[in-house]
PDB file of C-alpha atoms in Angstrom:
ATOM      1  CA  MET A   1      -6.904 -24.237 -30.639  1.00  0.00           C
ATOM      2  CA  ARG A   2      -7.065 -27.425 -32.653  1.00  0.00           C
ATOM      3  CA  SER A   3     -10.248 -28.559 -34.334  1.00  0.00           C
ATOM      4  CA  ASN A   4     -11.301 -31.893 -35.777  1.00  0.00           C
ATOM      5  CA  ALA A   5     -13.754 -31.939 -38.646  1.00  0.00           C
ATOM      6  CA  ASN A   6     -16.379 -33.758 -36.613  1.00  0.00           C
ATOM      7  CA  LEU A   7     -15.700 -31.585 -33.529  1.00  0.00           C
ATOM      8  CA  SER A   8     -15.839 -34.640 -31.328  1.00  0.00           C
ATOM      9  CA  CYS A   9     -12.576 -33.653 -29.737  1.00  0.00           C
ATOM     10  CA  VAL A  10     -11.819 -30.026 -29.070  1.00  0.00           C
ATOM     11  CA  SER A  11      -8.804 -29.042 -27.082  1.00  0.00           C
ATOM     12  CA  ALA A  12      -7.731 -25.601 -26.158  1.00  0.00           C
ATOM     13  CA  THR A  13      -4.803 -24.050 -24.431  1.00  0.00           C
ATOM     14  CA  VAL A  14      -5.740 -21.317 -22.052  1.00  0.00           C
ATOM     15  CA  MET A  15      -2.986 -18.978 -21.104  1.00  0.00           C
ATOM     16  CA  THR A  16      -3.172 -16.906 -18.006  1.00  0.00           C
ATOM     17  CA  MET A  17      -1.678 -13.507 -17.849  1.00  0.00           C
ATOM     18  CA  GLU A  18      -0.338 -12.326 -14.557  1.00  0.00           C
ATOM     19  CA  ILE A  19       0.226  -8.658 -14.049  1.00  0.00           C
ATOM     20  CA  ASP A  20       2.526  -7.837 -11.203  1.00  0.00           C
ATOM     21  CA  ALA A  21       1.722  -4.390  -9.945  1.00  0.00           C
ATOM     22  CA  PRO A  22       4.558  -2.876  -7.977  1.00  0.00           C
ATOM     23  CA  VAL A  23       3.948  -3.315  -4.285  1.00  0.00           C
ATOM     24  CA  ALA A  24       5.576  -0.944  -1.827  1.00  0.00           C
ATOM     25  CA  GLY A  25       5.326  -3.598   0.885  1.00  0.00           C
ATOM     26  CA  ARG A  26       3.012  -5.075   3.498  1.00  0.00           C
ATOM     27  CA  ALA A  27       1.583  -2.834   6.187  1.00  0.00           C
ATOM     28  CA  LEU A  28      -0.481  -2.990   9.347  1.00  0.00           C
ATOM     29  CA  VAL A  29      -2.469  -0.189  10.979  1.00  0.00           C
ATOM     30  CA  VAL A  30      -2.800   0.098  14.761  1.00  0.00           C
ATOM     31  CA  VAL A  31      -5.464   2.509  16.016  1.00  0.00           C
ATOM     32  CA  VAL A  32      -4.877   3.546  19.628  1.00  0.00           C
ATOM     33  CA  ASP A  33      -8.212   4.781  20.939  1.00  0.00           C
ATOM     34  CA  ASP A  34     -10.166   3.812  24.048  1.00  0.00           C
ATOM     35  CA  ARG A  35     -13.581   4.667  22.577  1.00  0.00           C
ATOM     36  CA  THR A  36     -13.007   2.764  19.359  1.00  0.00           C
ATOM     37  CA  ALA A  37     -11.590  -0.208  21.283  1.00  0.00           C
ATOM     38  CA  HIS A  38     -14.853  -0.328  23.247  1.00  0.00           C
ATOM     39  CA  GLY A  39     -17.035  -0.466  20.146  1.00  0.00           C
ATOM     40  CA  GLY A  40     -16.995   3.120  18.902  1.00  0.00           C
ATOM     41  CA  VAL A  41     -16.790   3.927  15.204  1.00  0.00           C
ATOM     42  CA  ASP A  42     -13.291   3.764  13.732  1.00  0.00           C
ATOM     43  CA  SER A  43     -12.801   6.522  11.181  1.00  0.00           C
ATOM     44  CA  LEU A  44      -8.985   6.550  11.240  1.00  0.00           C
ATOM     45  CA  GLY A  45      -8.200   2.902  10.461  1.00  0.00           C
ATOM     46  CA  PRO A  46     -10.090   2.937   7.139  1.00  0.00           C
ATOM     47  CA  LEU A  47      -8.501   6.290   6.220  1.00  0.00           C
ATOM     48  CA  VAL A  48      -4.957   5.071   6.857  1.00  0.00           C
ATOM     49  CA  THR A  49      -5.717   1.819   5.029  1.00  0.00           C
ATOM     50  CA  GLU A  50      -7.011   3.738   2.011  1.00  0.00           C
ATOM     51  CA  LEU A  51      -3.952   6.014   1.942  1.00  0.00           C
ATOM     52  CA  LEU A  52      -1.583   3.052   2.289  1.00  0.00           C
ATOM     53  CA  ASN A  53      -3.359   1.238  -0.556  1.00  0.00           C
ATOM     54  CA  GLU A  54      -3.031   4.354  -2.724  1.00  0.00           C
ATOM     55  CA  ALA A  55       0.702   4.364  -1.933  1.00  0.00           C
ATOM     56  CA  GLY A  56       0.969   0.764  -3.148  1.00  0.00           C
ATOM     57  CA  PHE A  57       0.965  -1.074   0.189  1.00  0.00           C
ATOM     58  CA  LEU A  58      -0.927  -4.271   0.871  1.00  0.00           C
ATOM     59  CA  VAL A  59      -2.587  -3.732   4.239  1.00  0.00           C
ATOM     60  CA  ASP A  60      -2.812  -6.934   6.266  1.00  0.00           C
ATOM     61  CA  ALA A  61      -5.211  -5.478   8.830  1.00  0.00           C
ATOM     62  CA  SER A  62      -6.267  -2.532  10.898  1.00  0.00           C
ATOM     63  CA  VAL A  63      -6.424  -3.337  14.606  1.00  0.00           C
ATOM     64  CA  THR A  64      -7.719  -1.205  17.438  1.00  0.00           C
ATOM     65  CA  VAL A  65      -6.280  -1.233  20.935  1.00  0.00           C
ATOM     66  CA  GLN A  66      -6.899   0.684  24.133  1.00  0.00           C
ATOM     67  CA  ALA A  67      -4.403   3.284  25.280  1.00  0.00           C
ATOM     68  CA  GLU A  68      -2.659   0.722  27.466  1.00  0.00           C
ATOM     69  CA  GLU A  69       1.077   0.284  27.132  1.00  0.00           C
ATOM     70  CA  VAL A  70       0.959  -3.522  27.040  1.00  0.00           C
ATOM     71  CA  GLU A  71      -1.793  -3.589  24.385  1.00  0.00           C
ATOM     72  CA  ILE A  72       0.047  -1.115  22.169  1.00  0.00           C
ATOM     73  CA  ARG A  73       3.350  -2.943  22.558  1.00  0.00           C
ATOM     74  CA  ASN A  74       1.724  -6.329  21.848  1.00  0.00           C
ATOM     75  CA  ALA A  75       0.056  -5.031  18.676  1.00  0.00           C
ATOM     76  CA  LEU A  76       3.332  -3.566  17.413  1.00  0.00           C
ATOM     77  CA  ASN A  77       5.321  -6.714  18.281  1.00  0.00           C
ATOM     78  CA  THR A  78       2.743  -8.925  16.578  1.00  0.00           C
ATOM     79  CA  ALA A  79       3.077  -6.864  13.390  1.00  0.00           C
ATOM     80  CA  VAL A  80       6.878  -7.041  13.501  1.00  0.00           C
ATOM     81  CA  ILE A  81       6.850 -10.797  14.121  1.00  0.00           C
ATOM     82  CA  GLY A  82       4.314 -11.148  11.305  1.00  0.00           C
ATOM     83  CA  GLY A  83       6.877  -9.668   8.922  1.00  0.00           C
ATOM     84  CA  VAL A  84       5.129  -6.533   7.738  1.00  0.00           C
ATOM     85  CA  ASP A  85       7.325  -3.833   6.240  1.00  0.00           C
ATOM     86  CA  LEU A  86       5.486  -0.887   7.793  1.00  0.00           C
ATOM     87  CA  VAL A  87       3.376  -0.360  10.903  1.00  0.00           C
ATOM     88  CA  ILE A  88       1.452   2.895  11.214  1.00  0.00           C
ATOM     89  CA  SER A  89      -0.062   3.628  14.601  1.00  0.00           C
ATOM     90  CA  VAL A  90      -2.517   6.483  14.954  1.00  0.00           C
ATOM     91  CA  GLY A  91      -3.504   8.124  18.214  1.00  0.00           C
ATOM     92  CA  GLY A  92      -2.017   8.480  21.649  1.00  0.00           C
ATOM     93  CA  THR A  93       0.763  10.896  20.685  1.00  0.00           C
ATOM     94  CA  GLY A  94      -0.528  13.997  22.491  1.00  0.00           C
ATOM     95  CA  MET A  95       0.022  15.328  25.980  1.00  0.00           C
ATOM     96  CA  SER A  96      -2.787  13.828  28.044  1.00  0.00           C
ATOM     97  CA  PRO A  97      -1.973  11.177  30.658  1.00  0.00           C
ATOM     98  CA  ARG A  98      -3.510   8.456  28.411  1.00  0.00           C
ATOM     99  CA  ASP A  99      -1.299   9.405  25.434  1.00  0.00           C
ATOM    100  CA  ILE A 100       1.380   6.732  25.837  1.00  0.00           C
ATOM    101  CA  THR A 101       1.901   5.460  22.303  1.00  0.00           C
ATOM    102  CA  PRO A 102       5.446   6.900  21.981  1.00  0.00           C
ATOM    103  CA  GLU A 103       6.535   5.287  25.237  1.00  0.00           C
ATOM    104  CA  ALA A 104       5.156   1.886  24.197  1.00  0.00           C
ATOM    105  CA  THR A 105       6.655   2.214  20.714  1.00  0.00           C
ATOM    106  CA  THR A 106      10.109   3.116  21.993  1.00  0.00           C
ATOM    107  CA  GLN A 107      10.199  -0.182  23.891  1.00  0.00           C
ATOM    108  CA  VAL A 108       9.670  -2.076  20.624  1.00  0.00           C
ATOM    109  CA  LEU A 109      12.218  -0.199  18.500  1.00  0.00           C
ATOM    110  CA  ASP A 110      15.787  -1.317  17.854  1.00  0.00           C
ATOM    111  CA  ARG A 111      16.717   2.097  16.417  1.00  0.00           C
ATOM    112  CA  GLU A 112      14.886   5.407  16.246  1.00  0.00           C
ATOM    113  CA  LEU A 113      14.695   7.453  13.041  1.00  0.00           C
ATOM    114  CA  PRO A 114      14.262  11.014  14.318  1.00  0.00           C
ATOM    115  CA  GLY A 115      14.440  12.465  10.805  1.00  0.00           C
ATOM    116  CA  ILE A 116      11.047  10.941  10.010  1.00  0.00           C
ATOM    117  CA  THR A 117       9.342  12.402  13.075  1.00  0.00           C
ATOM    118  CA  GLU A 118      11.008  15.769  12.458  1.00  0.00           C
ATOM    119  CA  ALA A 119       9.662  15.763   8.889  1.00  0.00           C
ATOM    120  CA  LEU A 120       6.171  14.772  10.079  1.00  0.00           C
ATOM    121  CA  ARG A 121       6.055  17.546  12.690  1.00  0.00           C
ATOM    122  CA  ALA A 122       7.440  20.150  10.272  1.00  0.00           C
ATOM    123  CA  SER A 123       4.957  19.312   7.515  1.00  0.00           C
ATOM    124  CA  GLY A 124       2.139  19.306  10.085  1.00  0.00           C
ATOM    125  CA  ARG A 125       3.080  22.780  11.280  1.00  0.00           C
ATOM    126  CA  VAL A 126       3.267  24.069   7.703  1.00  0.00           C
ATOM    127  CA  ALA A 127      -0.166  22.565   7.002  1.00  0.00           C
ATOM    128  CA  GLY A 128      -1.552  24.303  10.095  1.00  0.00           C
ATOM    129  CA  SER A 129      -2.161  21.127  12.097  1.00  0.00           C
ATOM    130  CA  LEU A 130      -1.422  21.837  15.746  1.00  0.00           C
ATOM    131  CA  ASP A 131      -1.842  18.146  16.606  1.00  0.00           C
ATOM    132  CA  ALA A 132       0.854  17.136  14.129  1.00  0.00           C
ATOM    133  CA  GLY A 133       3.153  19.981  15.131  1.00  0.00           C
ATOM    134  CA  LEU A 134       2.904  19.078  18.817  1.00  0.00           C
ATOM    135  CA  SER A 135       2.935  15.301  18.380  1.00  0.00           C
ATOM    136  CA  ARG A 136       5.277  13.283  20.559  1.00  0.00           C
ATOM    137  CA  GLY A 137       5.181  10.428  18.059  1.00  0.00           C
ATOM    138  CA  VAL A 138       8.300   8.434  17.274  1.00  0.00           C
ATOM    139  CA  ALA A 139       9.513   6.467  14.282  1.00  0.00           C
ATOM    140  CA  GLY A 140      12.097   3.765  14.000  1.00  0.00           C
ATOM    141  CA  ILE A 141      13.060   0.263  13.036  1.00  0.00           C
ATOM    142  CA  SER A 142      12.158  -2.940  14.817  1.00  0.00           C
ATOM    143  CA  GLY A 143      13.790  -5.913  13.151  1.00  0.00           C
ATOM    144  CA  SER A 144      13.189  -5.176   9.482  1.00  0.00           C
ATOM    145  CA  THR A 145       9.946  -3.244  10.078  1.00  0.00           C
ATOM    146  CA  LEU A 146       9.485   0.510   9.964  1.00  0.00           C
ATOM    147  CA  VAL A 147       7.214   1.663  12.807  1.00  0.00           C
ATOM    148  CA  VAL A 148       5.702   5.169  12.732  1.00  0.00           C
ATOM    149  CA  ASN A 149       3.345   6.964  15.153  1.00  0.00           C
ATOM    150  CA  LEU A 150       0.898   9.520  13.745  1.00  0.00           C
ATOM    151  CA  PRO A 151      -1.468  11.786  15.686  1.00  0.00           C
ATOM    152  CA  GLY A 152      -5.076  10.648  15.853  1.00  0.00           C
ATOM    153  CA  THR A 153      -6.780  13.300  13.718  1.00  0.00           C
ATOM    154  CA  ARG A 154      -7.861  12.990  10.098  1.00  0.00           C
ATOM    155  CA  ALA A 155      -5.919  16.101   9.043  1.00  0.00           C
ATOM    156  CA  SER A 156      -2.748  14.849  10.729  1.00  0.00           C
ATOM    157  CA  VAL A 157      -3.142  11.422   9.171  1.00  0.00           C
ATOM    158  CA  ARG A 158      -3.613  12.842   5.662  1.00  0.00           C
ATOM    159  CA  ASP A 159      -0.655  15.197   5.956  1.00  0.00           C
ATOM    160  CA  GLY A 160       1.487  12.621   7.728  1.00  0.00           C
ATOM    161  CA  MET A 161       0.882   9.956   5.112  1.00  0.00           C
ATOM    162  CA  ALA A 162       1.737  12.385   2.294  1.00  0.00           C
ATOM    163  CA  THR A 163       5.015  13.227   4.007  1.00  0.00           C
ATOM    164  CA  LEU A 164       5.770   9.657   5.038  1.00  0.00           C
ATOM    165  CA  GLY A 165       5.283   8.001   1.637  1.00  0.00           C
ATOM    166  CA  PRO A 166       8.672   8.692   0.028  1.00  0.00           C
ATOM    167  CA  LEU A 167      10.513   8.343   3.347  1.00  0.00           C
ATOM    168  CA  ALA A 168       8.937   4.953   4.056  1.00  0.00           C
ATOM    169  CA  SER A 169       9.748   3.729   0.552  1.00  0.00           C
ATOM    170  CA  LYS A 170      13.405   4.682   1.030  1.00  0.00           C
ATOM    171  CA  VAL A 171      13.670   2.995   4.443  1.00  0.00           C
ATOM    172  CA  ILE A 172      11.847  -0.167   3.341  1.00  0.00           C
ATOM    173  CA  GLY A 173      14.029  -0.370   0.232  1.00  0.00           C
ATOM    174  CA  GLU A 174      17.167  -0.155   2.334  1.00  0.00           C
ATOM    175  CA  LEU A 175      15.916  -2.667   4.904  1.00  0.00           C
ATOM    176  CA  SER A 176      15.021  -5.162   2.174  1.00  0.00           C
ATOM    177  CA  GLY A 177      18.371  -4.684   0.448  1.00  0.00           C
ATOM    178  CA  LEU A 178      16.805  -3.317  -2.732  1.00  0.00           C
ATOM    179  CA  ASP A 179      18.386   0.136  -2.395  1.00  0.00           C
ATOM    180  CA  GLU A 180      21.975  -1.012  -1.982  1.00  0.00           C
TER     181      GLU A 180
END
């Protein structure tokens, strides 16, 4: 800062400091649940968002869709077109007739990554989560986006996100060319 004796003219240089925190990538959460889509309380979207933020992801949004194949597929395609690095869908991976998330997801994928779903099911079984162990969820790549289905229970989401973190980082790094 420069100062004149009469202080009639004071000028200052203000420097800004930018701190770049490492970002794992951009993510979007898709909650597949009929009740939540019709106005029910969403407890899974905020949980997944929180866990993604803790893992260093910037979450663009959490959207809720009905268990309708077209709605699920449209939500996933919109995320891929929007350029997110990771899409996590929760719900619709069980055995009931309305559980169609894997079928809708498969239509969006260019390549499946069965190792991710195997790891998610195995860690779910070890953690005692029947939903995770029996999940029909799939994982794969659509364009340059990793898409992963998780079961729609809080325990499965917590365990799944803990297992998925390092795997997602590896895949996203390779897709972005950073791990070459």
